[in-house]
Structures are given as C-alpha cells and as structure tokens.
Coordinates of C-alpha atoms in Angstrom, one line a residue:
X1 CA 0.0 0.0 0.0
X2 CA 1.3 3.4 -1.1
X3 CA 0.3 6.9 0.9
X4 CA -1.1 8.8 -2.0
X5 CA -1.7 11.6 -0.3
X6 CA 1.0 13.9 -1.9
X7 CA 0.6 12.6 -5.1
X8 CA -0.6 15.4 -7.5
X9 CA -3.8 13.7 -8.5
X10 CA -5.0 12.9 -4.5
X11 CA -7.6 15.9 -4.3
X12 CA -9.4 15.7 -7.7
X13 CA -9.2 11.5 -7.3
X14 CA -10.9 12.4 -4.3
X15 CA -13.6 15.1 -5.8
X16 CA -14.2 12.5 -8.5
X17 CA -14.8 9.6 -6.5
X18 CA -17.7 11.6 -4.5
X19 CA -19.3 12.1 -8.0
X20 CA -18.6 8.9 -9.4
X21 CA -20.4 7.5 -6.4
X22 CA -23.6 9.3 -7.0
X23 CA -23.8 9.4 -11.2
X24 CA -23.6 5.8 -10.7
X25 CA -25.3 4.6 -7.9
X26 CA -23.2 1.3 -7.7
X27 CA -25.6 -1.8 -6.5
X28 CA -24.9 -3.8 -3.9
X29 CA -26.0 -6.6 -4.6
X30 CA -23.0 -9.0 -4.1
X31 CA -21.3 -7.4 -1.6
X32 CA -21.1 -8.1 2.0
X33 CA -20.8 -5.6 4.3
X34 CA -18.5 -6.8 7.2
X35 CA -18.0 -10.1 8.3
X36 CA -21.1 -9.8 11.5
X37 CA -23.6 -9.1 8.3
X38 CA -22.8 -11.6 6.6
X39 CA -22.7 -14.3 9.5
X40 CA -26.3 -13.2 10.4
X41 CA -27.5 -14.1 7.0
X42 CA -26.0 -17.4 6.4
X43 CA -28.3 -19.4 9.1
X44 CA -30.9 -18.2 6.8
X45 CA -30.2 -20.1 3.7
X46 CA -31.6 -23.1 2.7
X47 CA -29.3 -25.7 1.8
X48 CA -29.1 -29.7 1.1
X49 CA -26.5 -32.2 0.9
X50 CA -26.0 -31.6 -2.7
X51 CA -24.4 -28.0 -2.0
X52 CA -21.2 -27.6 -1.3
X53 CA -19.1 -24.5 -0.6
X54 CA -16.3 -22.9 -2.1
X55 CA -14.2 -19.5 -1.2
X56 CA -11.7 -17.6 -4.1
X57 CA -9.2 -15.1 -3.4
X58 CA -8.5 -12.5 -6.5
X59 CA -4.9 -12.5 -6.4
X60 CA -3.4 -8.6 -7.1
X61 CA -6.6 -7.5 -7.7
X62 CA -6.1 -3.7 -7.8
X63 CA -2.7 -4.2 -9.8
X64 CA -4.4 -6.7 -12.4
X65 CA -7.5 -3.8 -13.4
X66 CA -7.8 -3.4 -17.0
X67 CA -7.8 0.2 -17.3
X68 CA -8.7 1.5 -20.6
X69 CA -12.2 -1.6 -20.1
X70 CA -12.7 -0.2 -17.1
X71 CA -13.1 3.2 -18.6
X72 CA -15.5 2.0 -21.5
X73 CA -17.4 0.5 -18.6
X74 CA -17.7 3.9 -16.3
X75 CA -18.6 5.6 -19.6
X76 CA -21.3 3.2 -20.1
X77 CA -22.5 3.1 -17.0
X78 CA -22.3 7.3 -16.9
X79 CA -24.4 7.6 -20.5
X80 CA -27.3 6.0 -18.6
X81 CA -28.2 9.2 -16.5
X82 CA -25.8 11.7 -18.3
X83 CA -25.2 13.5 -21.3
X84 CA -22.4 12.9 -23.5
X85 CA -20.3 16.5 -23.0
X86 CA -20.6 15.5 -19.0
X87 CA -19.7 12.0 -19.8
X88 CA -16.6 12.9 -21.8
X89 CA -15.5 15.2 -19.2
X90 CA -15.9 12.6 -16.6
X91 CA -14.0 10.3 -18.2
X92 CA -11.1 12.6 -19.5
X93 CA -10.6 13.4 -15.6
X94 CA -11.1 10.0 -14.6
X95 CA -8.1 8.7 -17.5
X96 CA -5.7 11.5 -16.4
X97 CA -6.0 10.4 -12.7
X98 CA -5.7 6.2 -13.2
X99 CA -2.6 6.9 -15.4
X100 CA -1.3 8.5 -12.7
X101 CA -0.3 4.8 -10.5
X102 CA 3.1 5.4 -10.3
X103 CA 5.2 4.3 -7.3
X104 CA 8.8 4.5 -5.8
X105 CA 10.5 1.5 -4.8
X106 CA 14.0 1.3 -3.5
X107 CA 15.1 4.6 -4.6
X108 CA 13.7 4.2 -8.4
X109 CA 10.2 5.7 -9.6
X110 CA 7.9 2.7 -11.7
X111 CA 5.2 3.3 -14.3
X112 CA 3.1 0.2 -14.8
X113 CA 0.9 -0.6 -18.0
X114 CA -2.1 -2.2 -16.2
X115 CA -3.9 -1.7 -12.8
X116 CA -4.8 0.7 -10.4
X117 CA -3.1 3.0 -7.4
X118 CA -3.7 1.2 -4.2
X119 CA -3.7 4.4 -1.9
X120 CA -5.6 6.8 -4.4
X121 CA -9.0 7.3 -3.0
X122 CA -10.7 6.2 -6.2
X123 CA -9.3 3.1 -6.5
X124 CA -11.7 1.0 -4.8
X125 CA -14.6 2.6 -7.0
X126 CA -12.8 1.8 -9.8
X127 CA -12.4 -2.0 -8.5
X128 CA -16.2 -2.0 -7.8
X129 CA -16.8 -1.1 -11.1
X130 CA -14.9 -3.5 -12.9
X131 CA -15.9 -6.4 -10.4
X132 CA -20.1 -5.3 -10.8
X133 CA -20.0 -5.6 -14.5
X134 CA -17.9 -9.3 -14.4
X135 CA -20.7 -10.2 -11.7
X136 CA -23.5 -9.1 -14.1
X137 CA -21.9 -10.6 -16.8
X138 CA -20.4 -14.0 -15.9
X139 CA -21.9 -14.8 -12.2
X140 CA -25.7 -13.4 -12.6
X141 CA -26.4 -16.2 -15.6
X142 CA -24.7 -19.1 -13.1
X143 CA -27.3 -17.8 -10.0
X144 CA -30.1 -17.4 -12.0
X145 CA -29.6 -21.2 -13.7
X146 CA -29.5 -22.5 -9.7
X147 CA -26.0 -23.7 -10.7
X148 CA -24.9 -21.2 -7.8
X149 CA -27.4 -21.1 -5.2
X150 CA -25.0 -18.2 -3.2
X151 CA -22.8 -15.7 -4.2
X152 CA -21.3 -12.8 -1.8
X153 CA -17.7 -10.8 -2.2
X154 CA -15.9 -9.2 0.2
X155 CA -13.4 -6.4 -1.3
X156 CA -11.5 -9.4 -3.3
X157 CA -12.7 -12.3 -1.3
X158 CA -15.2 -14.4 -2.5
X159 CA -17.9 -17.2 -0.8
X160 CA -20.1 -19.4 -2.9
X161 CA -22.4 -22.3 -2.5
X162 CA -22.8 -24.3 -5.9
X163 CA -25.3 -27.7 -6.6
X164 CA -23.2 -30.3 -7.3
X165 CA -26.5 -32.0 -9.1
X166 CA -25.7 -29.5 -11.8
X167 CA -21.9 -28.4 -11.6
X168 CA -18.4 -30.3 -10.4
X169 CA -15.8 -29.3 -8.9
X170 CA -13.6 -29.3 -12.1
X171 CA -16.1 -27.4 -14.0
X172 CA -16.5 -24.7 -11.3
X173 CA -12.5 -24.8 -11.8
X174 CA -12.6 -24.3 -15.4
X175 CA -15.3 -21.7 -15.1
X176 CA -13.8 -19.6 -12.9
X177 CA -10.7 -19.9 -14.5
X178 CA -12.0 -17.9 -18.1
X179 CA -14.3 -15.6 -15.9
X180 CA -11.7 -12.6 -17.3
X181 CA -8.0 -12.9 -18.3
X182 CA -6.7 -10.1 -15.9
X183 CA -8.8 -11.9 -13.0
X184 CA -6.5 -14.9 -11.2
X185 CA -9.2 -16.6 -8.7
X186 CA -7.2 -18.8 -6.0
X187 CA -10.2 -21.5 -4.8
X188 CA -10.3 -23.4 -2.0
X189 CA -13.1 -26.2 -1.4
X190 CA -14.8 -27.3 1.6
X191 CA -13.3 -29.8 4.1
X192 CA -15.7 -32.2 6.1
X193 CA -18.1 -30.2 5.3
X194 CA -16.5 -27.0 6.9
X195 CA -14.9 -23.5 5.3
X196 CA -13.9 -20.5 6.0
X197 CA -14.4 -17.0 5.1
X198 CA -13.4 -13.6 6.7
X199 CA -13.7 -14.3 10.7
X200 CA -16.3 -17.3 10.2
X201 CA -16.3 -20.6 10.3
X202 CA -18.7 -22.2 8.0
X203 CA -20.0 -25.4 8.8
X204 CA -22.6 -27.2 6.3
X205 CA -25.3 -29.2 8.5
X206 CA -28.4 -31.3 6.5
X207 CA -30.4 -28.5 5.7
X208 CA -28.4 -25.6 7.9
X209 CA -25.3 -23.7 7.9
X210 CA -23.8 -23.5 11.4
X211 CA -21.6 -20.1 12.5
X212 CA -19.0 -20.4 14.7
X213 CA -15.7 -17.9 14.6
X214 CA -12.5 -18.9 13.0
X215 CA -9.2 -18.0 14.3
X216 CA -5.9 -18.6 11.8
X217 CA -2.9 -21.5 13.3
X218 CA -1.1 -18.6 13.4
X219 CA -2.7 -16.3 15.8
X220 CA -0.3 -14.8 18.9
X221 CA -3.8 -14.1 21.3
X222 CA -1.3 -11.1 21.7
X223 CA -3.3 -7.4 22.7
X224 CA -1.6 -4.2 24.2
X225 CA -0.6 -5.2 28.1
X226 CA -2.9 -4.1 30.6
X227 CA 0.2 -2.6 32.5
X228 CA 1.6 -0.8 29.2
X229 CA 1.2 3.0 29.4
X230 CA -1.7 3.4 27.1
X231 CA -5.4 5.1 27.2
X232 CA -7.6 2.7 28.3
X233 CA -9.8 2.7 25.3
X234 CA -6.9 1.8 23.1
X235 CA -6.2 -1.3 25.5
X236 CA -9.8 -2.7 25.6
X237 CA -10.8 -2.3 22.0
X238 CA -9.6 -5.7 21.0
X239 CA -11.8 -7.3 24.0
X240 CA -14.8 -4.8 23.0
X241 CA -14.4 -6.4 19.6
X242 CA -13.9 -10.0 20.8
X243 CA -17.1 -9.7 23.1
X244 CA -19.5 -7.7 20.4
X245 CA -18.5 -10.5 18.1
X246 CA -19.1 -13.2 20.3
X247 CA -22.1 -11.7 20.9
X248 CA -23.7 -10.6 17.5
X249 CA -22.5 -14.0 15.9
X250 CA -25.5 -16.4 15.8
X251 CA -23.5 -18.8 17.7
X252 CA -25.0 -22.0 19.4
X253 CA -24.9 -21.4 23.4
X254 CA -21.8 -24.1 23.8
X255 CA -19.7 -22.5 20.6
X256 CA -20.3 -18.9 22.7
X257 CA -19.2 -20.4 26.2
X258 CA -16.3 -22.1 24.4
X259 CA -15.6 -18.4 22.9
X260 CA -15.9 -16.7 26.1
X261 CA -13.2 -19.0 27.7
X262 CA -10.6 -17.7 25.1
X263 CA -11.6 -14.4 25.6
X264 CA -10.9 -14.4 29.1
X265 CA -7.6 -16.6 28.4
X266 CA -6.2 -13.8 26.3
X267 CA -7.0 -11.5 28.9
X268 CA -5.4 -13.2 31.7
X269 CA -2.2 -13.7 29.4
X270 CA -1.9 -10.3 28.8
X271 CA -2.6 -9.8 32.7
X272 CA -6.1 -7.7 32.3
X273 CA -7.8 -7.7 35.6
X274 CA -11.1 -10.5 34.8
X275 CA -13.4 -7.9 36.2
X276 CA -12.6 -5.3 33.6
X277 CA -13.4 -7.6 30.7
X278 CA -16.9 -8.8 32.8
X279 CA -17.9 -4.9 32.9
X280 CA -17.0 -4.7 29.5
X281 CA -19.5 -7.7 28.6
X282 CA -22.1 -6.5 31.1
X283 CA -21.7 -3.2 29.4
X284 CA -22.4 -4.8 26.2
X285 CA -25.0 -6.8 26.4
X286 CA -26.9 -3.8 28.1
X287 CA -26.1 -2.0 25.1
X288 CA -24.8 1.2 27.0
X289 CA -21.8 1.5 24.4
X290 CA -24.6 1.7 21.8
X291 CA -26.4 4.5 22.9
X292 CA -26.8 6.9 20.3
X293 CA -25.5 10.4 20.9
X294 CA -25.1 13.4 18.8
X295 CA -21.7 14.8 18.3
X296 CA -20.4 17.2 16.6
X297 CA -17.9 16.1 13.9
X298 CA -14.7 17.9 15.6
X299 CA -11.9 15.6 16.7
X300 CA -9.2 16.8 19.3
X301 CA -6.3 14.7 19.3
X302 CA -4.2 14.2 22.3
X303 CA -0.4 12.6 22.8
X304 CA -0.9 10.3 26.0
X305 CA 2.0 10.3 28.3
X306 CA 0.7 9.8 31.0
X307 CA -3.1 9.4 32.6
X308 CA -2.8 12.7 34.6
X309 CA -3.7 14.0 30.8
X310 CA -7.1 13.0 31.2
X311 CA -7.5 15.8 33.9
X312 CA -7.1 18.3 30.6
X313 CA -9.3 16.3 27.9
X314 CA -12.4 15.9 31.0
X315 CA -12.6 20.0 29.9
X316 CA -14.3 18.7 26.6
X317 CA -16.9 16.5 28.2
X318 CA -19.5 18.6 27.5
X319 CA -18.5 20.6 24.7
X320 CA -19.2 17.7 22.4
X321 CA -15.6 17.4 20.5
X322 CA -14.7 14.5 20.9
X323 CA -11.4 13.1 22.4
X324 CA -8.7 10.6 20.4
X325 CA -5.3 9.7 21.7
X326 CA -2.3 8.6 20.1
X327 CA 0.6 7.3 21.7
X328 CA 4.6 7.7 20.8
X329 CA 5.1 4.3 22.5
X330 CA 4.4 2.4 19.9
X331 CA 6.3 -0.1 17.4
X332 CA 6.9 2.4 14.7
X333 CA 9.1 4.6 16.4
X334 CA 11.3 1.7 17.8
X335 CA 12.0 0.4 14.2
X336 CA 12.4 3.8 12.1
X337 CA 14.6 3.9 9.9
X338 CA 17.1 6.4 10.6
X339 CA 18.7 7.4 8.1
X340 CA 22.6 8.0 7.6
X341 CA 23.3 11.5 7.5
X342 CA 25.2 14.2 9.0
X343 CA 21.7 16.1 10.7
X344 CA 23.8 19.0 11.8
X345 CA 25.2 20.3 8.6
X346 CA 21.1 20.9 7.3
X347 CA 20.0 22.7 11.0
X348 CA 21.4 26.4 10.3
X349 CA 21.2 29.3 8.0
X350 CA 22.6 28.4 4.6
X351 CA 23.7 28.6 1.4
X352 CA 22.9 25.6 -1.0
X353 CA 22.2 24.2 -3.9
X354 CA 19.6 21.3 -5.4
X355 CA 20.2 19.2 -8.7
X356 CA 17.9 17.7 -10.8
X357 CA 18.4 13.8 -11.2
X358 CA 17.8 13.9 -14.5
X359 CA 19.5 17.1 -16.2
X360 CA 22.1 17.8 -13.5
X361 CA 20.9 21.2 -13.7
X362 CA 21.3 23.5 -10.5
X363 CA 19.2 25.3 -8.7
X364 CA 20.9 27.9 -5.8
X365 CA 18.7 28.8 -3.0
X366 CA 18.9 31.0 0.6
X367 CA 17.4 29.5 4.0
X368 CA 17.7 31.5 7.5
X369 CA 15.9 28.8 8.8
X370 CA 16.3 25.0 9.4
X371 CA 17.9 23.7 5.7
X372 CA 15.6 20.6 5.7
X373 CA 12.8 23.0 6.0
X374 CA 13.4 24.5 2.8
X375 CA 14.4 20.9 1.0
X376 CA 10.8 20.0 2.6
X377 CA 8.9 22.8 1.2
X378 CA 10.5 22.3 -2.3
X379 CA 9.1 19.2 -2.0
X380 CA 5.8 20.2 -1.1
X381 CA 5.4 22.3 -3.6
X382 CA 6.4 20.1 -6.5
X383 CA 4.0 16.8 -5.0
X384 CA 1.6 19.5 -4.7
X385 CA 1.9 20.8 -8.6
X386 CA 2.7 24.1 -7.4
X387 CA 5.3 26.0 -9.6
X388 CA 6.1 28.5 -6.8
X389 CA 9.5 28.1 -6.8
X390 CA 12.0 27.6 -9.6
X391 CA 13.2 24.4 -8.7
X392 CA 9.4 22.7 -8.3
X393 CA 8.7 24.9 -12.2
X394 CA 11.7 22.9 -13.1
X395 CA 10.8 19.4 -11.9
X396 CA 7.1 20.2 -13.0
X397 CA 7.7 21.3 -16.6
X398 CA 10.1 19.0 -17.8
X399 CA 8.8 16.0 -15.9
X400 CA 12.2 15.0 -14.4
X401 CA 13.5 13.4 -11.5
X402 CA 13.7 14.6 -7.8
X403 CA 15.5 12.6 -5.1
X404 CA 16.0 12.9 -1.4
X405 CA 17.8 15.5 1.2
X406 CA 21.6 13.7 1.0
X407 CA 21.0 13.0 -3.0
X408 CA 20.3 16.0 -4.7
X409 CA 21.0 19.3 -1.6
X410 CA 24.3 20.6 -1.4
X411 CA 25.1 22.9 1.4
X412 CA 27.6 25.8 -0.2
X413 CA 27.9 27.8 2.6
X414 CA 26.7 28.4 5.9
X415 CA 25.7 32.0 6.5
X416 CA 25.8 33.3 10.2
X417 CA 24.7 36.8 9.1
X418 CA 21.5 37.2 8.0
X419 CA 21.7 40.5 6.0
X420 CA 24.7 38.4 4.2
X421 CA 22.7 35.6 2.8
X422 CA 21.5 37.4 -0.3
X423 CA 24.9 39.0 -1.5
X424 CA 26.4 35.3 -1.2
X425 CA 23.5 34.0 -2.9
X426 CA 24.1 36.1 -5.9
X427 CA 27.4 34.9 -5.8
X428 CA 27.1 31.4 -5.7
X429 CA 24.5 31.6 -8.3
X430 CA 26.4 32.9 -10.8
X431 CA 29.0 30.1 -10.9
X432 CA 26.5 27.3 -12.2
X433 CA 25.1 30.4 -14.9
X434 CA 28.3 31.2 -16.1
X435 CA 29.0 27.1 -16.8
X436 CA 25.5 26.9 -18.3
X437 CA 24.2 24.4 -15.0
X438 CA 21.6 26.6 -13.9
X439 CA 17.9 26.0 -14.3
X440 CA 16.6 28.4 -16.7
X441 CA 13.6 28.5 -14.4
X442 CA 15.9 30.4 -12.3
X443 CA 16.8 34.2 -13.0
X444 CA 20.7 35.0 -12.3
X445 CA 20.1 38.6 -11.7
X446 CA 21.7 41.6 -12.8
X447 CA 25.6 41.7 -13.6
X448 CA 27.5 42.8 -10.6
X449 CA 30.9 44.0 -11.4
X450 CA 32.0 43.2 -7.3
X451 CA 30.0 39.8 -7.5
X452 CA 32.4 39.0 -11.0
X453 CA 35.4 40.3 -9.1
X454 CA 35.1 37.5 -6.5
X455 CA 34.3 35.1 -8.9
X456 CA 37.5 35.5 -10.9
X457 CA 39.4 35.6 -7.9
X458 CA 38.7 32.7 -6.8
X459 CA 39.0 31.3 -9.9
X460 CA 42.6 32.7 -9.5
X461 CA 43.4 31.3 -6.2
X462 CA 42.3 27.8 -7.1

C-alpha cells in the first residue's frame, strides 16, 4: 500500500470519487458488508446435501484492473443518467487520474501498464466497477440457472455455494478460471463439510449452515498489556471487539461459552484484571456502548503520556468534541529507519544548492531557517503541482527526476549573518550560470561587477 496523499492527483481523485459515487449509484448486490452481516445471514439459507461451498481469493486485484475496459465501462455506466459532454469530461478526468499509478521503490520511480493505485482514493470505485460488471456478466447467468445457489464478495474475497447435481468441482474450476483474463481466482473447497471465510467458520449441516468464529494456526492471542502505558480505550478495543463479536454471531450457546473462555484466556495472558473484561461484557449486552448520541464532527487529538492527561481532555466532556489519543510508544518509532546523515550540517542558516536527477541542472537557494525546512517545502510544492519556486517549475515542466535530502541538496555555505545571505547567494549563483548548469527557471540577476570580481578571484586562487 502506497500513501497517495501527496501525489498530484490525491484531491481531484478524491472530488471524483464523490461524484462517481452518486452518477452511478453502484448496487450492492454482491457485496457483504462486514464479516457480523454476513454471518447473520447465512443461518438463513436453505441448503441440502448436494451443496457444497467454495471460497476464491482474486490475487493482485487492484494491480491486475484493466484500465482502458474499465473506462469504457464507467462511460457506459455514466451515458445511462448523463449526457455525452458531462460524460466525456468525466471520463477525460477520470483517464488523467488512473494513469497516474506510479510508485517509488528502492530509490527508483515505476510506471506500470495495467492496474490501479492502491492508496488513491478512487481506487476501490474503480475496482467495484470492474468487479459489478464481471458479476453481471459471468456470475448473474450461473445464479439465475441454480448452478450457484450463493454468491457474496468481500473487497476481493469471495464465498459461494454451488449444486453439485448440476456443476463439479472441475467445471467450477474451469469456469472460474475464463471468468476474465486479468482476473487470477485462488479457490479453496470445503473440508468435512467445513470453510472459511473472513472471521467465520462455515460449517454445512443437513439443511443448515452453522456459524462459529475462525481463528488462523497462526494467531499470537497477543493485545496491548494491561500494564503498558496506554489510554484505556486503546487497551480494551480488542476485547470490545472480541465480546460484540461473540455476541452478535448467531453462535449456538456451547460454541459462545467455548468463545468466552478464550476471551478471558487472552486477557489473563496479557494480565487484564477478569473484572474489567466482565464490565466490559455486562456493558455490552446492556447496550450502554450503543447508545446513540449526537456529536459534533470535531476531533481533538491528544499525545498520551501519562493518565494525569485526562484531567485536561475531561474539559471537553461537554463541549461535544470528541477526544482521540495517540501514543509515541508504539512499534513504529522503535523500528524507524534512521537514516545516515550528517543532521547537523542541514539545521542552520545556509547557502545551498539542489540538482535535478535527470539534467544535472542546479538550482541555488537561501534559507535563515532549518535547511531541511526548505528541501521539505520544495518538496511540497512540487507533490503539490505548485510551480512556486524555480526548482518545483523545473521538476514540473520538464517531468524530471527529484530525489532525497543527501542526493540531490548541497550545502555551499553556511551564513551566520543574515543581511549576508542574499549578497552570497548572488554569488554562488552565478557560478553554475556562467558554466551553463543553472535551471533556466531560475533568474541570475543583474551583472555585478564586485560579484564578477570574486568570482574571478577565486578562480585565480584555485
């Protein structure tokens, strides 16, 4: 997954997502919503002992999306309740943006041919697009036959129940293997009679499907410790989920005392007082978390340090902004990378100088402030497709190549004296203009006979 947030295209992908989302009204009609949804339902179907059950995984879904089909399908879809000049503008927004799934890995900036970003914000219309049109196409005609008696899809996950009185296991193979040559399905097939799928356990009775909740081999029963230094909410939300799912899941009463006895076993191993985690089901099953209770949509985010914090966020109890906390004791910041560079050279007034990757062309620059700062609002403005400075119009214009602080800054000369840093930036610009290496985006200013007279100098001296 790639943070998109700085890519150029993140705020009209955004915009156009909204819109997409109401010009098409996408159905729902073969999506689950969450995994407690879908469990509620499945008691409810009718099944015999010639069904049998089946789960797929679409491998690389979002990387395997024909784009230009997926296109002709929006613009379909969009010609339904739109005229052609908003279609075409639409879908000339909507091509610009998809084309722009480029990523960075190890230092070296790809462009693939096929698929979509996976941290654009209209990615996962996109994907329901595509998917919707290869349900209506190739799944509807296999429900409404009886040849699939269930079908639901989760994201790229995948649960159906098929009649083996009209299909076979090959065959469903085969099928699903032409459903789209972009589309890889991984299947897996019942085992005595069991599967399963998200969170659930599956298990096919007579004429019933039993629920029951699925845990992988693999599962460390590992939750923040009780005695870590953390907000209580952030330590009980894995029991508040545990409990509402043990709860909501249309469990048999042995299956949810079984349930409850792990619960309290991860608890206990991650030394939580028993009593808490009884409130907490108490608490539950009264449906007091539940209540509903207007707030307003204002967040205020707090770093916890220590609990005495709480006597400063009890101020917003009844202003109705509600209270998050985030934490600085946390795995990330014990396994950042830190990266290999002299810090203390970029923290003062400077002098320097930033090279394109691609044309070696220079840029010279002034800072009285932190010299990271600058390199970091360079940066912003050219992931933000803002030409305001010369550097950002060159990388914009000519499509080239940035890089990072310790590949492409230079520090020329630290500058102690602040009224001094625009003589010596005159200076030092005039030595990449004079060997044709500056930018053109950048100006060198007027000729200054005292400015020449130090160049040639030093030229001199060396």
């Amino acid at each position: 997954m790639i943070n998109n947030k700085n890519a150029p295209t993140y705020k009209i992908a955004k915009k156009l997502n909204n819109i997409l989302k109401q010009q098409l009204q996408l159905e729902n009609e073969y999506n689950t919503q969450n995994s407690e949804s879908l469990a509620c339902s499945l008691p409810t179907i009718k099944v015999n002992e010639n069904h049998k059950m089946a789960t797929f995984d679409i491998k690389d879904l979002y990387v395997n999306i024909p784009m230009e089909e997926t296109l002709k399908i929006t613009e379909q879809q969009l010609m339904k309740n739109n005229d052609k000049q908003k279609t075409k503008q639409i879908i000339a927004i909507l091509h610009t943006i998809l084309w722009q799934n480029y990523f960075e890995y190890q230092d070296t900036i790809y462009h693939p041919s096929k698929g979509v970003a996976m941290g654009s914000p209209i990615s996962g219309t996109v994907a329901k697009i595509f998917l919707q049109h290869i349900e209506n196409r190739q799944i509807k005609q296999l429900l409404d036959a009886k040849v699939i008696t269930f079908y639901t899809r989760y994201v790229d996950d995948i649960l159906i129940i098929y009649d083996t009185n009209k299909t076979t296991t090959d065959k469903m193979k085969t099928h699903i293997d032409h459903i789209h040559q972009n589309i890889k399905l991984m299947p897996t097939f019942e085992n005595n009679t069991q599967i399963n799928f998200l969170d659930i356990l599956i298990t096919r009775k007579k004429n019933e499907l039993n629920i029951n909740i699925y845990r992988k081999p693999t599962t460390t029963y590992i939750t923040i410790n009780y005695r870590l230094n953390h907000p209580m909410e952030q330590k009980i939300a894995a029991y508040r989920y545990y409990i509402n799912r043990m709860i909501t899941f249309p469990m048999n009463i042995e299956n949810k005392r079984k349930e409850w006895n792990i619960i309290r076993r991860i608890a206990h191993n991650n030394n939580f007082p028993i009593n808490i985690i009884k409130e907490l089901k108490n608490c539950i099953e009264q449906n007091k978390t539940h209540q509903k209770r207007k707030y307003n949509k204002k967040w205020a985010t707090f770093t916890y340090y220590t609990p005495k914090i709480r006597k400063v966020t009890n101020l917003f109890e009844q202003t109705g902004i509600r209270i998050a906390f985030k934490s600085n004791n946390n795995i990330q910041q014990i396994i950042r990378h830190k990266e290999n560079i002299r810090t203390e050279q970029y923290n003062r007034s400077s002098i320097y100088a930033l090279t394109c990757k691609t044309c070696k062309q220079k840029y010279t620059g002034q800072t009285s402030r932190d010299l990271r700062q600058g390199y970091q609002e360079h940066m912003r403005y050219i992931r933000g497709n803002n030409p305001q400075s010369a550097f950002a119009q060159h990388i914009l214009n000519h499509r080239h190549e940035y890089g990072k602080i310790e590949e492409i800054m230079t520090l020329l000369e630290h500058i102690n004296h602040t009224p001094s840093l625009t003589p010596y930036e005159q200076y030092f610009i005039q030595t990449p203009h004079q060997q044709n290496k500056l930018i053109a985006e950048q100006s060198p200013g007027e000729y200054n006979p005292l400015i020449q007279l130090a160049i040639d100098t030093t030229h001199k001296l060396q």
